[in-house]
mmCIF file of C-alpha atoms in Angstrom:
data_model
loop_
_atom_site.group_PDB
_atom_site.id
_atom_site.type_symbol
_atom_site.label_atom_id
_atom_site.label_comp_id
_atom_site.label_asym_id
_atom_site.label_seq_id
_atom_site.Cartn_x
_atom_site.Cartn_y
_atom_site.Cartn_z
ATOM 1 C CA MET A 1 71.978 83.225 110.365
ATOM 2 C CA LYS A 2 72.266 86.198 107.963
ATOM 3 C CA MET A 3 75.960 83.443 106.958
ATOM 4 C CA ARG A 4 73.442 81.203 106.654
ATOM 5 C CA ILE A 5 71.878 83.089 103.932
ATOM 6 C CA TRP A 6 74.515 84.054 101.745
ATOM 7 C CA VAL A 7 75.810 80.360 101.881
ATOM 8 C CA PHE A 8 72.184 79.491 100.760
ATOM 9 C CA VAL A 9 72.006 82.243 98.396
ATOM 10 C CA ILE A 10 75.913 81.644 96.759
ATOM 11 C CA PHE A 11 74.100 77.240 96.640
ATOM 12 C CA ILE A 12 71.864 78.250 94.501
ATOM 13 C CA ILE A 13 74.242 79.833 92.570
ATOM 14 C CA SER A 14 76.240 77.597 92.142
ATOM 15 C CA HIS A 15 73.886 75.265 91.361
ATOM 16 C CA PHE A 16 72.803 76.932 87.951
ATOM 17 C CA THR A 17 76.858 77.387 87.016
ATOM 18 C CA ALA A 18 77.499 74.074 87.828
ATOM 19 C CA LYS A 19 77.885 73.549 83.801
ATOM 20 C CA ALA A 20 80.311 76.383 83.385
ATOM 21 C CA GLN A 21 83.664 75.766 82.825
ATOM 22 C CA ILE A 22 85.708 76.219 85.851
ATOM 23 C CA PRO A 23 89.548 77.671 86.314
ATOM 24 C CA ALA A 24 91.996 76.952 88.920
ATOM 25 C CA GLU A 25 95.445 78.782 88.792
ATOM 26 C CA ILE A 26 98.428 77.041 91.292
ATOM 27 C CA PHE A 27 100.907 79.974 92.184
ATOM 28 C CA VAL A 28 103.949 79.186 93.835
ATOM 29 C CA GLY A 29 105.894 81.589 94.748
ATOM 30 C CA GLU A 30 108.276 83.929 96.299
ATOM 31 C CA LYS A 31 107.302 84.518 99.262
ATOM 32 C CA ARG A 32 103.446 82.804 99.253
ATOM 33 C CA ALA A 33 101.330 80.093 97.868
ATOM 34 C CA THR A 34 98.187 80.439 96.083
ATOM 35 C CA ILE A 35 94.830 78.890 95.123
ATOM 36 C CA ASP A 36 92.166 80.017 92.858
ATOM 37 C CA ILE A 37 89.220 79.811 90.620
ATOM 38 C CA MET A 38 87.445 82.386 89.164
ATOM 39 C CA PHE A 39 84.886 82.501 86.520
ATOM 40 C CA PHE A 40 82.294 84.743 84.512
ATOM 41 C CA LYS A 41 79.327 82.970 82.725
ATOM 42 C CA TYR A 42 75.764 84.711 81.570
ATOM 43 C CA PHE A 43 73.072 82.407 82.917
ATOM 44 C CA LYS A 44 71.245 80.516 80.411
ATOM 45 C CA ASN A 45 67.169 81.031 78.872
ATOM 46 C CA SER A 46 64.698 79.298 78.277
ATOM 47 C CA LYS A 47 66.153 78.140 74.553
ATOM 48 C CA GLU A 48 69.804 77.609 76.716
ATOM 49 C CA GLU A 49 70.977 81.012 75.299
ATOM 50 C CA ASN A 50 73.101 83.571 77.512
ATOM 51 C CA SER A 51 70.916 85.901 79.537
ATOM 52 C CA ARG A 52 71.611 89.037 80.289
ATOM 53 C CA TRP A 53 72.148 87.897 84.052
ATOM 54 C CA LEU A 54 76.030 87.287 83.901
ATOM 55 C CA PHE A 55 77.162 85.486 87.274
ATOM 56 C CA PHE A 56 81.069 86.625 88.807
ATOM 57 C CA HIS A 57 82.334 83.391 91.061
ATOM 58 C CA ARG A 58 86.130 83.065 92.962
ATOM 59 C CA ASN A 59 87.927 81.409 95.955
ATOM 60 C CA ARG A 60 90.618 82.494 96.580
ATOM 61 C CA ALA A 61 93.431 81.038 99.065
ATOM 62 C CA SER A 62 97.219 82.240 99.509
ATOM 63 C CA VAL A 63 99.565 80.493 102.047
ATOM 64 C CA ASP A 64 102.535 82.645 103.365
ATOM 65 C CA MET A 65 106.022 80.018 102.160
ATOM 66 C CA ARG A 66 108.371 80.620 105.067
ATOM 67 C CA SER A 67 106.221 79.964 108.008
ATOM 68 C CA GLN A 68 104.432 76.586 109.310
ATOM 69 C CA LEU A 69 101.358 75.712 107.171
ATOM 70 C CA ASN A 70 98.682 76.362 109.703
ATOM 71 C CA ARG A 71 94.600 78.373 109.598
ATOM 72 C CA GLN A 72 96.310 81.099 111.278
ATOM 73 C CA ASN A 73 98.857 82.217 108.581
ATOM 74 C CA VAL A 74 96.537 80.892 105.970
ATOM 75 C CA LEU A 75 93.863 83.854 104.093
ATOM 76 C CA PHE A 76 91.353 82.823 101.703
ATOM 77 C CA GLY A 77 88.912 85.256 99.947
ATOM 78 C CA PHE A 78 85.636 84.451 98.807
ATOM 79 C CA THR A 79 83.820 86.515 95.875
ATOM 80 C CA GLU A 80 80.350 85.917 94.209
ATOM 81 C CA ALA A 81 78.842 89.192 92.081
ATOM 82 C CA LEU A 82 75.849 89.212 89.959
ATOM 83 C CA SER A 83 75.034 91.937 86.743
ATOM 84 C CA TYR A 84 72.230 92.643 85.286
ATOM 85 C CA ASN A 85 73.852 93.463 81.746
ATOM 86 C CA HIS A 86 71.255 95.106 78.551
ATOM 87 C CA PRO A 87 72.426 95.475 74.893
ATOM 88 C CA SER A 88 71.926 99.247 75.253
ATOM 89 C CA LEU A 89 74.649 99.807 77.733
ATOM 90 C CA LYS A 90 77.782 98.438 75.571
ATOM 91 C CA GLY A 91 78.752 96.242 78.503
ATOM 92 C CA LEU A 92 78.336 98.474 81.064
ATOM 93 C CA ALA A 93 76.020 97.059 83.886
ATOM 94 C CA PRO A 94 75.159 97.108 87.339
ATOM 95 C CA VAL A 95 75.903 94.415 89.714
ATOM 96 C CA ALA A 96 75.634 93.933 93.185
ATOM 97 C CA VAL A 97 78.846 91.940 95.272
ATOM 98 C CA LEU A 98 79.313 89.777 98.077
ATOM 99 C CA SER A 99 82.764 89.944 99.525
ATOM 100 C CA ILE A 100 83.289 87.207 102.303
ATOM 101 C CA LEU A 101 86.676 87.275 103.743
ATOM 102 C CA ASN A 102 89.043 86.782 107.231
ATOM 103 C CA GLY A 103 87.761 89.007 108.214
ATOM 104 C CA GLY A 104 84.325 88.821 106.871
ATOM 105 C CA ILE A 105 81.658 89.505 105.239
ATOM 106 C CA THR A 106 80.490 92.751 103.274
ATOM 107 C CA PRO A 107 77.938 93.121 100.712
ATOM 108 C CA LYS A 108 79.041 95.916 97.685
ATOM 109 C CA ALA A 109 77.425 97.558 94.614
ATOM 110 C CA GLY A 110 78.031 99.803 91.816
ATOM 111 C CA LEU A 111 79.476 99.810 87.776
ATOM 112 C CA GLN A 112 80.315 96.796 86.073
ATOM 113 C CA TYR A 113 81.479 96.460 82.633
ATOM 114 C CA VAL A 114 82.571 93.421 80.450
ATOM 115 C CA GLN A 115 84.466 93.254 77.122
ATOM 116 C CA LEU A 116 84.480 89.004 75.902
ATOM 117 C CA ARG A 117 86.013 87.844 72.038
ATOM 118 C CA PRO A 118 87.376 84.576 72.132
ATOM 119 C CA SER A 119 91.291 85.318 72.253
ATOM 120 C CA PHE A 120 90.046 88.125 74.290
ATOM 121 C CA THR A 121 88.274 89.763 78.107
ATOM 122 C CA LEU A 122 88.227 92.873 79.959
ATOM 123 C CA PHE A 123 86.182 92.680 83.333
ATOM 124 C CA SER A 124 86.129 95.684 85.350
ATOM 125 C CA TRP A 125 84.104 97.034 88.135
ATOM 126 C CA ALA A 126 83.990 100.398 90.855
ATOM 127 C CA VAL A 127 82.121 99.356 93.525
ATOM 128 C CA ALA A 128 81.465 101.019 96.804
ATOM 129 C CA SER A 129 80.910 98.860 100.283
ATOM 130 C CA LEU A 130 77.062 99.264 102.042
ATOM 131 C CA GLU A 131 78.462 100.204 105.871
ATOM 132 C CA SER A 132 79.041 102.852 107.579
ATOM 133 C CA GLU A 133 82.738 102.674 107.068
ATOM 134 C CA THR A 134 82.266 102.536 103.520
ATOM 135 C CA VAL A 135 85.714 101.240 101.262
ATOM 136 C CA LEU A 136 85.836 102.046 97.532
ATOM 137 C CA ASP A 137 87.049 99.045 95.234
ATOM 138 C CA TYR A 138 88.293 99.030 91.806
ATOM 139 C CA PHE A 139 89.398 95.091 90.035
ATOM 140 C CA LEU A 140 90.358 94.877 86.819
ATOM 141 C CA LEU A 141 91.142 91.852 84.093
ATOM 142 C CA LEU A 142 92.592 92.031 81.437
ATOM 143 C CA ARG A 143 93.341 88.939 79.490
ATOM 144 C CA PHE A 144 95.278 88.326 75.704
ATOM 145 C CA THR A 145 95.398 84.809 74.267
ATOM 146 C CA PRO A 146 96.659 85.674 70.457
ATOM 147 C CA GLY A 147 96.757 82.076 68.447
ATOM 148 C CA ILE A 148 100.714 80.596 68.256
ATOM 149 C CA SER A 149 99.902 76.948 66.279
ATOM 150 C CA ALA A 150 96.601 75.197 66.197
ATOM 151 C CA LYS A 151 96.644 73.999 70.198
ATOM 152 C CA THR A 152 98.808 76.788 71.099
ATOM 153 C CA LYS A 153 98.409 80.127 72.760
ATOM 154 C CA ALA A 154 100.403 82.948 73.819
ATOM 155 C CA PHE A 155 99.325 83.757 77.434
ATOM 156 C CA LEU A 156 98.758 87.397 78.651
ATOM 157 C CA GLN A 157 96.266 88.152 82.057
ATOM 158 C CA PHE A 158 97.129 91.556 84.190
ATOM 159 C CA GLU A 159 95.111 92.143 87.565
ATOM 160 C CA SER A 160 94.612 95.006 88.881
ATOM 161 C CA VAL A 161 93.336 94.784 92.679
ATOM 162 C CA ASN A 162 92.171 98.561 94.365
ATOM 163 C CA ALA A 163 90.827 99.245 97.968
ATOM 164 C CA TRP A 164 90.579 102.658 98.834
ATOM 165 C CA ALA A 165 89.116 103.073 102.810
ATOM 166 C CA THR A 166 87.849 106.399 103.136
ATOM 167 C CA ALA A 167 87.945 106.850 106.960
ATOM 168 C CA ASN A 168 90.986 108.333 107.781
ATOM 169 C CA THR A 169 92.229 105.448 110.944
ATOM 170 C CA SER A 170 91.431 102.606 108.305
ATOM 171 C CA PRO A 171 94.477 101.609 106.103
ATOM 172 C CA ASN A 172 94.168 101.361 101.210
ATOM 173 C CA ALA A 173 95.159 98.085 99.763
ATOM 174 C CA PHE A 174 96.323 97.960 95.787
ATOM 175 C CA THR A 175 97.569 94.553 94.009
ATOM 176 C CA LEU A 176 98.573 93.701 90.671
ATOM 177 C CA ARG A 177 99.205 90.116 89.797
ATOM 178 C CA SER A 178 100.933 89.527 85.677
ATOM 179 C CA ARG A 179 101.025 86.254 84.650
ATOM 180 C CA ILE A 180 102.833 85.354 81.195
ATOM 181 C CA GLY A 181 102.947 82.141 79.273
ATOM 182 C CA LEU A 182 101.349 78.879 76.954
ATOM 183 C CA LYS A 183 98.082 77.896 76.655
ATOM 184 C CA HIS A 184 97.605 74.349 75.111
ATOM 185 C CA ASN A 185 94.277 73.315 75.398
ATOM 186 C CA HIS A 186 93.228 73.215 78.787
ATOM 187 C CA LEU A 187 96.593 74.431 80.623
ATOM 188 C CA GLN A 188 97.564 76.584 80.832
ATOM 189 C CA TRP A 189 101.331 78.051 82.563
ATOM 190 C CA GLY A 190 104.293 80.063 83.150
ATOM 191 C CA VAL A 191 105.650 82.895 85.225
ATOM 192 C CA GLY A 192 104.445 86.155 86.938
ATOM 193 C CA ILE A 193 104.616 88.142 89.570
ATOM 194 C CA ASP A 194 101.916 89.203 92.847
ATOM 195 C CA GLN A 195 103.224 92.830 93.813
ATOM 196 C CA SER A 196 101.376 94.604 96.418
ATOM 197 C CA TRP A 197 101.017 97.720 99.032
ATOM 198 C CA ASN A 198 98.852 98.198 102.079
ATOM 199 C CA GLY A 199 98.586 101.398 103.965
ATOM 200 C CA LYS A 200 97.442 105.145 104.776
ATOM 201 C CA ASN A 201 100.400 107.965 104.098
ATOM 202 C CA ASP A 202 103.678 105.363 105.295
ATOM 203 C CA TYR A 203 102.859 101.526 102.692
ATOM 204 C CA VAL A 204 104.899 98.404 103.340
ATOM 205 C CA SER A 205 104.666 97.134 99.614
ATOM 206 C CA THR A 206 105.474 93.206 98.905
ATOM 207 C CA THR A 207 106.819 91.598 95.934
ATOM 208 C CA ASN A 208 105.909 87.826 95.153
ATOM 209 C CA PRO A 209 107.487 86.289 91.656
ATOM 210 C CA GLY A 210 107.143 82.658 90.650
ATOM 211 C CA ILE A 211 105.727 80.461 88.540
ATOM 212 C CA PHE A 212 101.403 79.422 87.842
ATOM 213 C CA VAL A 213 100.388 76.472 86.070
ATOM 214 C CA ARG A 214 96.977 77.038 85.439
ATOM 215 C CA TYR A 215 93.664 74.640 83.844
ATOM 216 C CA GLU A 216 90.112 75.295 83.285
ATOM 217 C CA PHE A 217 88.337 71.587 84.276
#
């Protein structure tokens, strides 16, 4: 029943953001391939102006390139977040986050900071899971698209995803994703690298270099 309620909530939110420009990235790496759909848009008010409510949406799936494709080796994640951005807070806002992974559903809450400019994006939050075994999450996205010509820009993006488990027996997880390439109209392409570290005291690390293509629908 709880799952159905959250699916209904996500459907309603997605209905209001159906007109948003949606970027989708395909990354083919040495070890894993991923597809990533991520955007954040303000809800519009009655005058079609940005309201104080900002919606973040992300769908991400990855598959191991070294093994046969099946349901077991496909990892997926859905993240939905809603924040209230009062002008007096200068980009700082309370945020509620819902994370849906292979392992289940996790509600979270905390603070978000956003700066959106035509060629620069900073999107970040620090949240805690609302469960008995609390996990502290910090997310950072930096994107810079300086102009090269009338229709072509450089595309630089850095992403950091961090999860600290408060329980002594639960692992921590840290991920860095970097992209560098070109942007021409709605198409971006280039090279990138995904790095991850998982563990508590002894960490297992993974490095996955590759190429990406990103398109804004």
